[in-house]
PDB file of C-alpha atoms in Angstrom:
ATOM      1  CA  UNK S   1      44.141   5.833   5.036  1.00  0.00           C
ATOM      2  CA  UNK S   2      42.760   2.722   2.849  1.00  0.00           C
ATOM      3  CA  UNK S   3      42.341   2.424  -1.129  1.00  0.00           C
ATOM      4  CA  UNK S   4      39.370   2.202  -2.374  1.00  0.00           C
ATOM      5  CA  UNK S   5      38.940   1.828  -6.333  1.00  0.00           C
ATOM      6  CA  UNK S   6      36.200   1.516  -9.426  1.00  0.00           C
ATOM      7  CA  UNK S   7      34.694  -1.946  -9.055  1.00  0.00           C
ATOM      8  CA  UNK S   8      34.948  -4.021 -11.995  1.00  0.00           C
ATOM      9  CA  UNK S   9      33.452  -7.567 -11.738  1.00  0.00           C
ATOM     10  CA  UNK S  10      31.420  -9.050 -14.788  1.00  0.00           C
ATOM     11  CA  UNK S  11      28.704 -10.805 -12.730  1.00  0.00           C
ATOM     12  CA  UNK S  12      26.697  -8.945 -10.075  1.00  0.00           C
ATOM     13  CA  UNK S  13      28.972 -12.128  -7.229  1.00  0.00           C
ATOM     14  CA  UNK S  14      32.169 -10.848  -7.436  1.00  0.00           C
ATOM     15  CA  UNK S  15      31.045  -7.092  -7.432  1.00  0.00           C
ATOM     16  CA  UNK S  16      30.048  -7.390  -3.577  1.00  0.00           C
ATOM     17  CA  UNK S  17      33.113 -10.225  -3.178  1.00  0.00           C
ATOM     18  CA  UNK S  18      34.964  -6.739  -4.173  1.00  0.00           C
ATOM     19  CA  UNK S  19      32.863  -4.143  -2.777  1.00  0.00           C
ATOM     20  CA  UNK S  20      32.396  -6.700   1.076  1.00  0.00           C
ATOM     21  CA  UNK S  21      36.401  -6.663   0.897  1.00  0.00           C
ATOM     22  CA  UNK S  22      36.849  -2.590   0.169  1.00  0.00           C
ATOM     23  CA  UNK S  23      34.100  -1.932   3.193  1.00  0.00           C
ATOM     24  CA  UNK S  24      36.058  -3.988   5.211  1.00  0.00           C
ATOM     25  CA  UNK S  25      39.781  -2.661   4.724  1.00  0.00           C
ATOM     26  CA  UNK S  26      37.427   0.894   5.020  1.00  0.00           C
ATOM     27  CA  UNK S  27      36.143   0.288   8.207  1.00  0.00           C
ATOM     28  CA  UNK S  28      39.323  -2.006   9.960  1.00  0.00           C
ATOM     29  CA  UNK S  29      40.596  -0.752  12.907  1.00  0.00           C
ATOM     30  CA  UNK S  30      37.636   1.852  13.561  1.00  0.00           C
ATOM     31  CA  UNK S  31      34.872   1.280  15.856  1.00  0.00           C
ATOM     32  CA  UNK S  32      33.106   4.911  15.922  1.00  0.00           C
ATOM     33  CA  UNK S  33      29.192   3.508  15.081  1.00  0.00           C
ATOM     34  CA  UNK S  34      29.146   7.110  13.134  1.00  0.00           C
ATOM     35  CA  UNK S  35      32.654   7.443  11.113  1.00  0.00           C
ATOM     36  CA  UNK S  36      32.130   3.979   9.921  1.00  0.00           C
ATOM     37  CA  UNK S  37      28.182   4.552   8.975  1.00  0.00           C
ATOM     38  CA  UNK S  38      30.141   7.550   6.692  1.00  0.00           C
ATOM     39  CA  UNK S  39      32.470   6.445   5.099  1.00  0.00           C
ATOM     40  CA  UNK S  40      29.693   3.270   4.757  1.00  0.00           C
ATOM     41  CA  UNK S  41      27.633   5.623   2.417  1.00  0.00           C
ATOM     42  CA  UNK S  42      30.251   7.063   0.413  1.00  0.00           C
ATOM     43  CA  UNK S  43      31.817   3.762  -0.465  1.00  0.00           C
ATOM     44  CA  UNK S  44      28.656   2.590  -1.324  1.00  0.00           C
ATOM     45  CA  UNK S  45      26.858   6.304  -3.511  1.00  0.00           C
ATOM     46  CA  UNK S  46      30.248   6.296  -5.544  1.00  0.00           C
ATOM     47  CA  UNK S  47      30.291   2.199  -6.204  1.00  0.00           C
ATOM     48  CA  UNK S  48      27.067   2.864  -7.582  1.00  0.00           C
ATOM     49  CA  UNK S  49      24.755   3.802 -10.468  1.00  0.00           C
ATOM     50  CA  UNK S  50      21.539   4.784 -11.055  1.00  0.00           C
ATOM     51  CA  UNK S  51      21.258   5.917  -6.717  1.00  0.00           C
ATOM     52  CA  UNK S  52      19.948   8.197  -5.101  1.00  0.00           C
ATOM     53  CA  UNK S  53      20.524   8.311  -1.479  1.00  0.00           C
ATOM     54  CA  UNK S  54      22.825   5.854   0.430  1.00  0.00           C
ATOM     55  CA  UNK S  55      23.040   6.343   3.925  1.00  0.00           C
ATOM     56  CA  UNK S  56      22.005   4.796   7.889  1.00  0.00           C
ATOM     57  CA  UNK S  57      18.875   5.792  10.365  1.00  0.00           C
ATOM     58  CA  UNK S  58      19.172   5.137  13.826  1.00  0.00           C
ATOM     59  CA  UNK S  59      16.893   3.774  16.592  1.00  0.00           C
ATOM     60  CA  UNK S  60      15.804   7.051  18.750  1.00  0.00           C
ATOM     61  CA  UNK S  61      13.634   4.982  21.650  1.00  0.00           C
ATOM     62  CA  UNK S  62      11.317   2.754  20.438  1.00  0.00           C
ATOM     63  CA  UNK S  63       9.510   4.728  17.940  1.00  0.00           C
ATOM     64  CA  UNK S  64      11.717   6.948  16.086  1.00  0.00           C
ATOM     65  CA  UNK S  65      14.567   6.774  13.244  1.00  0.00           C
ATOM     66  CA  UNK S  66      16.347   9.235  13.405  1.00  0.00           C
ATOM     67  CA  UNK S  67      18.970  10.844  10.293  1.00  0.00           C
ATOM     68  CA  UNK S  68      22.003   8.897  10.138  1.00  0.00           C
ATOM     69  CA  UNK S  69      25.040   9.604   8.213  1.00  0.00           C
ATOM     70  CA  UNK S  70      23.713   9.443   4.337  1.00  0.00           C
ATOM     71  CA  UNK S  71      24.980  10.746   0.801  1.00  0.00           C
ATOM     72  CA  UNK S  72      22.760  12.019  -1.827  1.00  0.00           C
ATOM     73  CA  UNK S  73      20.196  14.487  -2.038  1.00  0.00           C
ATOM     74  CA  UNK S  74      18.157  15.949   1.731  1.00  0.00           C
ATOM     75  CA  UNK S  75      16.761  13.427   3.565  1.00  0.00           C
ATOM     76  CA  UNK S  76      13.140  12.997   6.074  1.00  0.00           C
ATOM     77  CA  UNK S  77      15.273  13.408   9.315  1.00  0.00           C
ATOM     78  CA  UNK S  78      11.773  11.455  11.082  1.00  0.00           C
ATOM     79  CA  UNK S  79      10.934   8.088  10.657  1.00  0.00           C
ATOM     80  CA  UNK S  80       8.175   6.213  12.409  1.00  0.00           C
ATOM     81  CA  UNK S  81       8.571   2.880  13.044  1.00  0.00           C
ATOM     82  CA  UNK S  82       6.105   0.642  11.042  1.00  0.00           C
ATOM     83  CA  UNK S  83       5.966   3.276   8.451  1.00  0.00           C
ATOM     84  CA  UNK S  84       7.986   3.450   5.110  1.00  0.00           C
ATOM     85  CA  UNK S  85       9.858   1.396   3.952  1.00  0.00           C
ATOM     86  CA  UNK S  86      12.393   1.792   6.886  1.00  0.00           C
ATOM     87  CA  UNK S  87      10.129   2.058   9.109  1.00  0.00           C
ATOM     88  CA  UNK S  88       8.108  -1.512   8.398  1.00  0.00           C
ATOM     89  CA  UNK S  89      12.080  -3.106   8.073  1.00  0.00           C
ATOM     90  CA  UNK S  90      12.577  -2.021  11.611  1.00  0.00           C
ATOM     91  CA  UNK S  91       8.732  -2.762  12.329  1.00  0.00           C
ATOM     92  CA  UNK S  92       9.004  -6.501  11.199  1.00  0.00           C
ATOM     93  CA  UNK S  93      13.443  -7.069  11.254  1.00  0.00           C
ATOM     94  CA  UNK S  94      13.377  -8.362   7.524  1.00  0.00           C
ATOM     95  CA  UNK S  95      14.894  -6.264   5.037  1.00  0.00           C
ATOM     96  CA  UNK S  96      12.774  -4.747   1.885  1.00  0.00           C
ATOM     97  CA  UNK S  97      13.490  -5.006  -1.510  1.00  0.00           C
ATOM     98  CA  UNK S  98      10.728  -2.581  -2.986  1.00  0.00           C
ATOM     99  CA  UNK S  99      11.256  -2.355  -7.148  1.00  0.00           C
ATOM    100  CA  UNK S 100       8.048   0.244  -7.373  1.00  0.00           C
ATOM    101  CA  UNK S 101       8.254   2.781  -3.836  1.00  0.00           C
ATOM    102  CA  UNK S 102       4.449   4.602  -5.063  1.00  0.00           C
ATOM    103  CA  UNK S 103       3.213   0.397  -5.034  1.00  0.00           C
ATOM    104  CA  UNK S 104       4.117   0.744  -1.419  1.00  0.00           C
ATOM    105  CA  UNK S 105       1.345   1.329   1.177  1.00  0.00           C
ATOM    106  CA  UNK S 106       2.218   4.244   3.436  1.00  0.00           C
ATOM    107  CA  UNK S 107       5.730   5.135   1.297  1.00  0.00           C
ATOM    108  CA  UNK S 108       7.024   8.504   2.625  1.00  0.00           C
ATOM    109  CA  UNK S 109       8.388  10.221   0.081  1.00  0.00           C
ATOM    110  CA  UNK S 110      11.526  12.203   0.697  1.00  0.00           C
ATOM    111  CA  UNK S 111      12.673  12.079  -2.518  1.00  0.00           C
ATOM    112  CA  UNK S 112      10.099  12.805  -4.816  1.00  0.00           C
ATOM    113  CA  UNK S 113      12.803  11.066  -7.639  1.00  0.00           C
ATOM    114  CA  UNK S 114      13.072   8.203  -6.109  1.00  0.00           C
ATOM    115  CA  UNK S 115      11.106   5.298  -7.339  1.00  0.00           C
ATOM    116  CA  UNK S 116      13.112   1.823  -6.030  1.00  0.00           C
ATOM    117  CA  UNK S 117      14.477   1.094  -2.528  1.00  0.00           C
ATOM    118  CA  UNK S 118      16.189  -0.894  -0.398  1.00  0.00           C
ATOM    119  CA  UNK S 119      16.573  -0.911   3.158  1.00  0.00           C
ATOM    120  CA  UNK S 120      18.514  -3.854   5.049  1.00  0.00           C
ATOM    121  CA  UNK S 121      18.088  -3.692   9.145  1.00  0.00           C
ATOM    122  CA  UNK S 122      21.093  -3.181  11.720  1.00  0.00           C
ATOM    123  CA  UNK S 123      20.518  -5.886  14.028  1.00  0.00           C
ATOM    124  CA  UNK S 124      23.097  -6.584  16.712  1.00  0.00           C
ATOM    125  CA  UNK S 125      22.211  -9.343  19.514  1.00  0.00           C
ATOM    126  CA  UNK S 126      19.283  -9.507  18.453  1.00  0.00           C
ATOM    127  CA  UNK S 127      17.732  -6.310  18.281  1.00  0.00           C
ATOM    128  CA  UNK S 128      17.264  -3.661  15.205  1.00  0.00           C
ATOM    129  CA  UNK S 129      18.924  -0.607  16.173  1.00  0.00           C
ATOM    130  CA  UNK S 130      19.055   0.694  12.639  1.00  0.00           C
ATOM    131  CA  UNK S 131      18.354   0.476   8.904  1.00  0.00           C
ATOM    132  CA  UNK S 132      21.322   0.754   5.749  1.00  0.00           C
ATOM    133  CA  UNK S 133      18.853   2.210   3.091  1.00  0.00           C
ATOM    134  CA  UNK S 134      19.272   2.922  -0.480  1.00  0.00           C
ATOM    135  CA  UNK S 135      16.946   4.454  -2.667  1.00  0.00           C
ATOM    136  CA  UNK S 136      16.393   4.304  -7.046  1.00  0.00           C
ATOM    137  CA  UNK S 137      15.237   7.035  -9.810  1.00  0.00           C
ATOM    138  CA  UNK S 138      14.568   4.331 -12.108  1.00  0.00           C
ATOM    139  CA  UNK S 139      11.861   1.269 -10.918  1.00  0.00           C
ATOM    140  CA  UNK S 140      13.376  -1.974 -10.509  1.00  0.00           C
ATOM    141  CA  UNK S 141      16.479  -0.495  -9.640  1.00  0.00           C
ATOM    142  CA  UNK S 142      17.154  -3.491  -6.959  1.00  0.00           C
ATOM    143  CA  UNK S 143      17.454  -7.098  -7.279  1.00  0.00           C
ATOM    144  CA  UNK S 144      17.031 -10.097  -4.930  1.00  0.00           C
ATOM    145  CA  UNK S 145      21.329 -10.353  -5.288  1.00  0.00           C
ATOM    146  CA  UNK S 146      22.088  -6.585  -3.753  1.00  0.00           C
ATOM    147  CA  UNK S 147      19.331  -7.840  -1.662  1.00  0.00           C
ATOM    148  CA  UNK S 148      21.734 -10.013  -0.409  1.00  0.00           C
ATOM    149  CA  UNK S 149      24.736  -8.178  -0.742  1.00  0.00           C
ATOM    150  CA  UNK S 150      23.443  -5.607   0.971  1.00  0.00           C
ATOM    151  CA  UNK S 151      22.282  -7.855   3.887  1.00  0.00           C
ATOM    152  CA  UNK S 152      26.262  -8.558   4.365  1.00  0.00           C
ATOM    153  CA  UNK S 153      27.236  -4.899   4.306  1.00  0.00           C
ATOM    154  CA  UNK S 154      24.943  -4.228   6.947  1.00  0.00           C
ATOM    155  CA  UNK S 155      26.570  -7.094   9.098  1.00  0.00           C
ATOM    156  CA  UNK S 156      29.662  -6.055   8.606  1.00  0.00           C
ATOM    157  CA  UNK S 157      28.864  -2.227   9.464  1.00  0.00           C
ATOM    158  CA  UNK S 158      27.203  -4.533  12.936  1.00  0.00           C
ATOM    159  CA  UNK S 159      30.607  -5.781  13.783  1.00  0.00           C
ATOM    160  CA  UNK S 160      33.001  -3.437  12.438  1.00  0.00           C
ATOM    161  CA  UNK S 161      31.009  -0.420  15.073  1.00  0.00           C
ATOM    162  CA  UNK S 162      30.643  -0.441  19.041  1.00  0.00           C
ATOM    163  CA  UNK S 163      27.388   0.800  19.659  1.00  0.00           C
TER     164      UNK S 163
END
């Protein structure tokens, strides 16, 4: 079993380097996509303050995301592509950094306490097959540095996991 420790970093770039290193160790040698999503969700949820949800949605059919492994409060099970922050991330094929979910057109409130969200698409061979989704009860919780860090984590998840 890989040892996971509390990340003590002076700045966000150092924090994300350490988080990525821990994630690499955690996923090393395991190819199962569900197991990797479950462990990565737990790692993220434990590593970050001020989150109320961290997890995955996977594309099932061409127009619907379905809930995958996560940590946090109960969640919406199905999200149409193009709807809500997760669905827009899939439709546009790019990360969505939303400082205030109440200002996001068509936001789907799975948890009324969520105020900001960061969603990163999972892309294999140029095709989006899911998203890594983070919610916070604080407005403006996520930054461009967080987006870059989570894009790196999403890429690691994709490369470490079988389809």
